[in-house]
mmCIF file of C-alpha atoms in Angstrom:
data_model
loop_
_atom_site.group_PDB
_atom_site.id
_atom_site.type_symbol
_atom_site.label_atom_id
_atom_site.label_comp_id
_atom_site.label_asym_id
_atom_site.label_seq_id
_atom_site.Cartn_x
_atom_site.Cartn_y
_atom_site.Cartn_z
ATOM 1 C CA UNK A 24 -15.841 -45.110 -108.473
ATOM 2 C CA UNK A 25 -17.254 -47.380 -105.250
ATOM 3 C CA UNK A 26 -17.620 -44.895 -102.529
ATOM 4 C CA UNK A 27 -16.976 -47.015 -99.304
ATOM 5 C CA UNK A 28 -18.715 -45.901 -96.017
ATOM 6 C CA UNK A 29 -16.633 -45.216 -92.584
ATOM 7 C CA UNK A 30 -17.652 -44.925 -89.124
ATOM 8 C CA UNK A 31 -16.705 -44.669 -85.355
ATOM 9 C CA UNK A 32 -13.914 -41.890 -84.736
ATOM 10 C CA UNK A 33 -14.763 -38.971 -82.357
ATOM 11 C CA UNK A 34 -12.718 -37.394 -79.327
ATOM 12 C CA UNK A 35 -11.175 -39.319 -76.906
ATOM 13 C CA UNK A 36 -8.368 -38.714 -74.113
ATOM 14 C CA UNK A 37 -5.144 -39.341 -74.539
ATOM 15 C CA UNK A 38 -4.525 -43.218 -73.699
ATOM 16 C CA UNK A 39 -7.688 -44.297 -74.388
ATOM 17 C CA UNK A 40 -9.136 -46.192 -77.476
ATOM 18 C CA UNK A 41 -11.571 -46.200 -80.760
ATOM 19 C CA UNK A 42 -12.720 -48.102 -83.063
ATOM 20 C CA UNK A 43 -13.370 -47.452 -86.425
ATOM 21 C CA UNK A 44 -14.983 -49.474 -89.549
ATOM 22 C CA UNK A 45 -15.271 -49.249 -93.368
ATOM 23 C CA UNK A 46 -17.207 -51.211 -95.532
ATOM 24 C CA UNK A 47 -17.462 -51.982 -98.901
ATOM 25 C CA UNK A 48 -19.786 -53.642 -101.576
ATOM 26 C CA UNK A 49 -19.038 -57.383 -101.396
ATOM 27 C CA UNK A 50 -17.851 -57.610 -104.914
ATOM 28 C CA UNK A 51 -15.273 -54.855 -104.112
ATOM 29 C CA UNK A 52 -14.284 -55.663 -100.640
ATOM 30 C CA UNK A 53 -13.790 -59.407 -101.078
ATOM 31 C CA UNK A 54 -11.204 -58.762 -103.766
ATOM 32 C CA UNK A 55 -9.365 -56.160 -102.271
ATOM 33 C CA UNK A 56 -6.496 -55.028 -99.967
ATOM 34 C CA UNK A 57 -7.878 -52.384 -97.011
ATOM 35 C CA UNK A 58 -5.837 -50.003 -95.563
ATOM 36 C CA UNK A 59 -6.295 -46.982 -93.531
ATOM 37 C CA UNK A 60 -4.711 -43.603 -93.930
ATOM 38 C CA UNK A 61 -4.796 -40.631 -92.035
ATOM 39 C CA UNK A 62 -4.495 -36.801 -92.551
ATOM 40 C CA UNK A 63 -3.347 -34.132 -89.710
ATOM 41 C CA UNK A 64 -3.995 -30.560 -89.945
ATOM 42 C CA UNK A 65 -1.697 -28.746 -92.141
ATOM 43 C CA UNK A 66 0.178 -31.800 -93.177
ATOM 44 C CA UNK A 67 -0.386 -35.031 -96.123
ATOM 45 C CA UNK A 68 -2.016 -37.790 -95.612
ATOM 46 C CA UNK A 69 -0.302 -40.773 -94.460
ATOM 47 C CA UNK A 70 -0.205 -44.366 -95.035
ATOM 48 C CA UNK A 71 -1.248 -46.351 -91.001
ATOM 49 C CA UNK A 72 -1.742 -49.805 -91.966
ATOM 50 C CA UNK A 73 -3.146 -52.143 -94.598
ATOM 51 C CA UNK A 74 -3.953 -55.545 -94.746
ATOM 52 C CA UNK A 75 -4.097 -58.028 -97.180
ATOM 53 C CA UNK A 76 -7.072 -59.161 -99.136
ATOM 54 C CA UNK A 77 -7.084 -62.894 -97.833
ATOM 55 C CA UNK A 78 -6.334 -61.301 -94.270
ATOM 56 C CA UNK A 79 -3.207 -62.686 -93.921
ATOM 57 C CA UNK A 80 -0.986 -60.176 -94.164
ATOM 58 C CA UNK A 81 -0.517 -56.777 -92.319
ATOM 59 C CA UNK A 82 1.975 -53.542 -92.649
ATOM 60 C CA UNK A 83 2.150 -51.301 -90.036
ATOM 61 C CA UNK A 84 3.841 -47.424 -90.401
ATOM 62 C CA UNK A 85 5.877 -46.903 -87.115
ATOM 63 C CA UNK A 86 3.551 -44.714 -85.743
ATOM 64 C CA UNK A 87 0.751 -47.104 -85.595
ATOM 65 C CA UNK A 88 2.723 -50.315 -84.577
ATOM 66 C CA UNK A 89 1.588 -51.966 -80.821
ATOM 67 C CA UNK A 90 -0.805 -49.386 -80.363
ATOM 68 C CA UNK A 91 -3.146 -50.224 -83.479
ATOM 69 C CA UNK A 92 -4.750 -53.238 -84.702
ATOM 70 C CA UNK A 93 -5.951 -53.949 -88.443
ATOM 71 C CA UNK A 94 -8.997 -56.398 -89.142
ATOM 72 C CA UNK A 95 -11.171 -57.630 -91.961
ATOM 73 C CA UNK A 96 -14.598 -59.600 -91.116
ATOM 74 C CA UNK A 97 -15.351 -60.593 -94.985
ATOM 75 C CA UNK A 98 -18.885 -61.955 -93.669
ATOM 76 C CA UNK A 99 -19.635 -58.372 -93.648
ATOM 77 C CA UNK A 100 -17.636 -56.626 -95.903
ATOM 78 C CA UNK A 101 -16.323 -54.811 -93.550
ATOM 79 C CA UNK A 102 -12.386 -53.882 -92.021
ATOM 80 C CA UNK A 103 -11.629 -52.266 -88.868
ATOM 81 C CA UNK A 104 -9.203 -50.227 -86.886
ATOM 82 C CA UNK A 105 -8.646 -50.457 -83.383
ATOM 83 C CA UNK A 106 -6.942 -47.490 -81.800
ATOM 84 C CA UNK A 107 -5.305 -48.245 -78.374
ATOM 85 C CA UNK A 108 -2.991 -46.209 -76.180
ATOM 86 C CA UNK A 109 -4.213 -43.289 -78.273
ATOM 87 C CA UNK A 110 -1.969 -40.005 -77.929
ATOM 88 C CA UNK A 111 -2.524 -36.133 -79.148
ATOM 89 C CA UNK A 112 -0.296 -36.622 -82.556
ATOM 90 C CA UNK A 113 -3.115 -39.123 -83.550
ATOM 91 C CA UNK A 114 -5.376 -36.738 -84.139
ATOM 92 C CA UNK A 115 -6.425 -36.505 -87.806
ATOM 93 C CA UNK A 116 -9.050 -37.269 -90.514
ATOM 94 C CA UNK A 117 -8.760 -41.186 -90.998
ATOM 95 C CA UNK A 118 -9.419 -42.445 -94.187
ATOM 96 C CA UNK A 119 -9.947 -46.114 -95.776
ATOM 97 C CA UNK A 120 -9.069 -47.031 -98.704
ATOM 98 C CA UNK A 121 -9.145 -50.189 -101.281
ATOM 99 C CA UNK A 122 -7.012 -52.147 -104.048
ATOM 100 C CA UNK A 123 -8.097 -54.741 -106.216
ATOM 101 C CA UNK A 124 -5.642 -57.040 -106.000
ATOM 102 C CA UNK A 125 -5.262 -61.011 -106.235
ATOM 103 C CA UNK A 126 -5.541 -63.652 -103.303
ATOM 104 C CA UNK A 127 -1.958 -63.772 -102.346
ATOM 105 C CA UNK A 128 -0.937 -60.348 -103.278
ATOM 106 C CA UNK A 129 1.364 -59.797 -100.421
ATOM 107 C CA UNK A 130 3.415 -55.892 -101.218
ATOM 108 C CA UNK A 131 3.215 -53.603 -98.884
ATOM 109 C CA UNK A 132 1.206 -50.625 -100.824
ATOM 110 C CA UNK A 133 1.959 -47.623 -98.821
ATOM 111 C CA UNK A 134 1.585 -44.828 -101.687
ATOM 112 C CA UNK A 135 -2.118 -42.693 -102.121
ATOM 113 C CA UNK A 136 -1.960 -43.790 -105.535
ATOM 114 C CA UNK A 137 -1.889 -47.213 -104.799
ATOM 115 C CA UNK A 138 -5.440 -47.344 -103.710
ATOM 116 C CA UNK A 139 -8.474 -46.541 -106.360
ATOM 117 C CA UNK A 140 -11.470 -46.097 -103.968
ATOM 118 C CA UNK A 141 -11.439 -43.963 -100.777
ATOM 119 C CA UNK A 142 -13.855 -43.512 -97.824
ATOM 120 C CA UNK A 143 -15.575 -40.049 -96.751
ATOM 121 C CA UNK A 144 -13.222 -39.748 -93.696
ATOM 122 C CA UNK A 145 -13.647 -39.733 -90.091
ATOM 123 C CA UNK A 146 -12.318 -37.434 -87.625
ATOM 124 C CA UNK A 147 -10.673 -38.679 -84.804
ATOM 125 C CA UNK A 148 -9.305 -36.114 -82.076
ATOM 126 C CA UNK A 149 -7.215 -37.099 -78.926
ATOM 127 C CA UNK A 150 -7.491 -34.719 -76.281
ATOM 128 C CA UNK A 151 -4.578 -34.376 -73.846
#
């Protein structure tokens, strides 16, 4: 199991942003699609967004589309979120997660199982 390490998160207003990171050994991260999940009180976690490994591909859930913004910098082993227009209902653990996959492996993994190795979790609260 690779344990991969998360920070940023914290409380924020409503409308305003955060940033958060993962990373990942190198062996791992470099051959693997990121995504980022999160988990509300009370309720499953959810699929936010993943990216590809070779970076050129993104998926976006609904809830997370013009507001948030997927990135991998593989000099670091390292992918971020960036959390704009932030709003009360995006309040929740946020989790990372990785998939070995190949180069061009281009499906849209959206499923918990999908993923084999998971970060610690961050909170993230939006105030109103």
């Amino acid at each position: 199991q690779v344990q991969l390490v998360q920070s940023g998160g914290g409380l924020v207003q409503a409308g305003g942003s955060l940033r958060l990171a993962c990373s990942a050994p190198g062996r791992t991260f470099s051959r693997a699609a990121m995504a980022w999940f999160r988990q509300a009180p009370g309720k499953d976690r959810e699929f936010v967004v993943r990216i590809s490994r070779n970076g050129r591909s993104t998926d976006y859930a609904d809830s997370a589309k013009g507001r948030f913004t997927i990135s991998r910098a593989n000099d670091k082993n390292t992918v971020f979120l960036q959390m704009n227009s932030l709003k009360p209902e995006d309040t929740a653990v946020y989790y990372c997660a990785a998939r070995q996959t190949i180069l061009t492996d281009y499906t849209n993994y959206r499923s918990l199982t999908d993923y084999a190795h998971w970060g610690q979790g961050t909170q993230v609260t939006v105030s109103s």
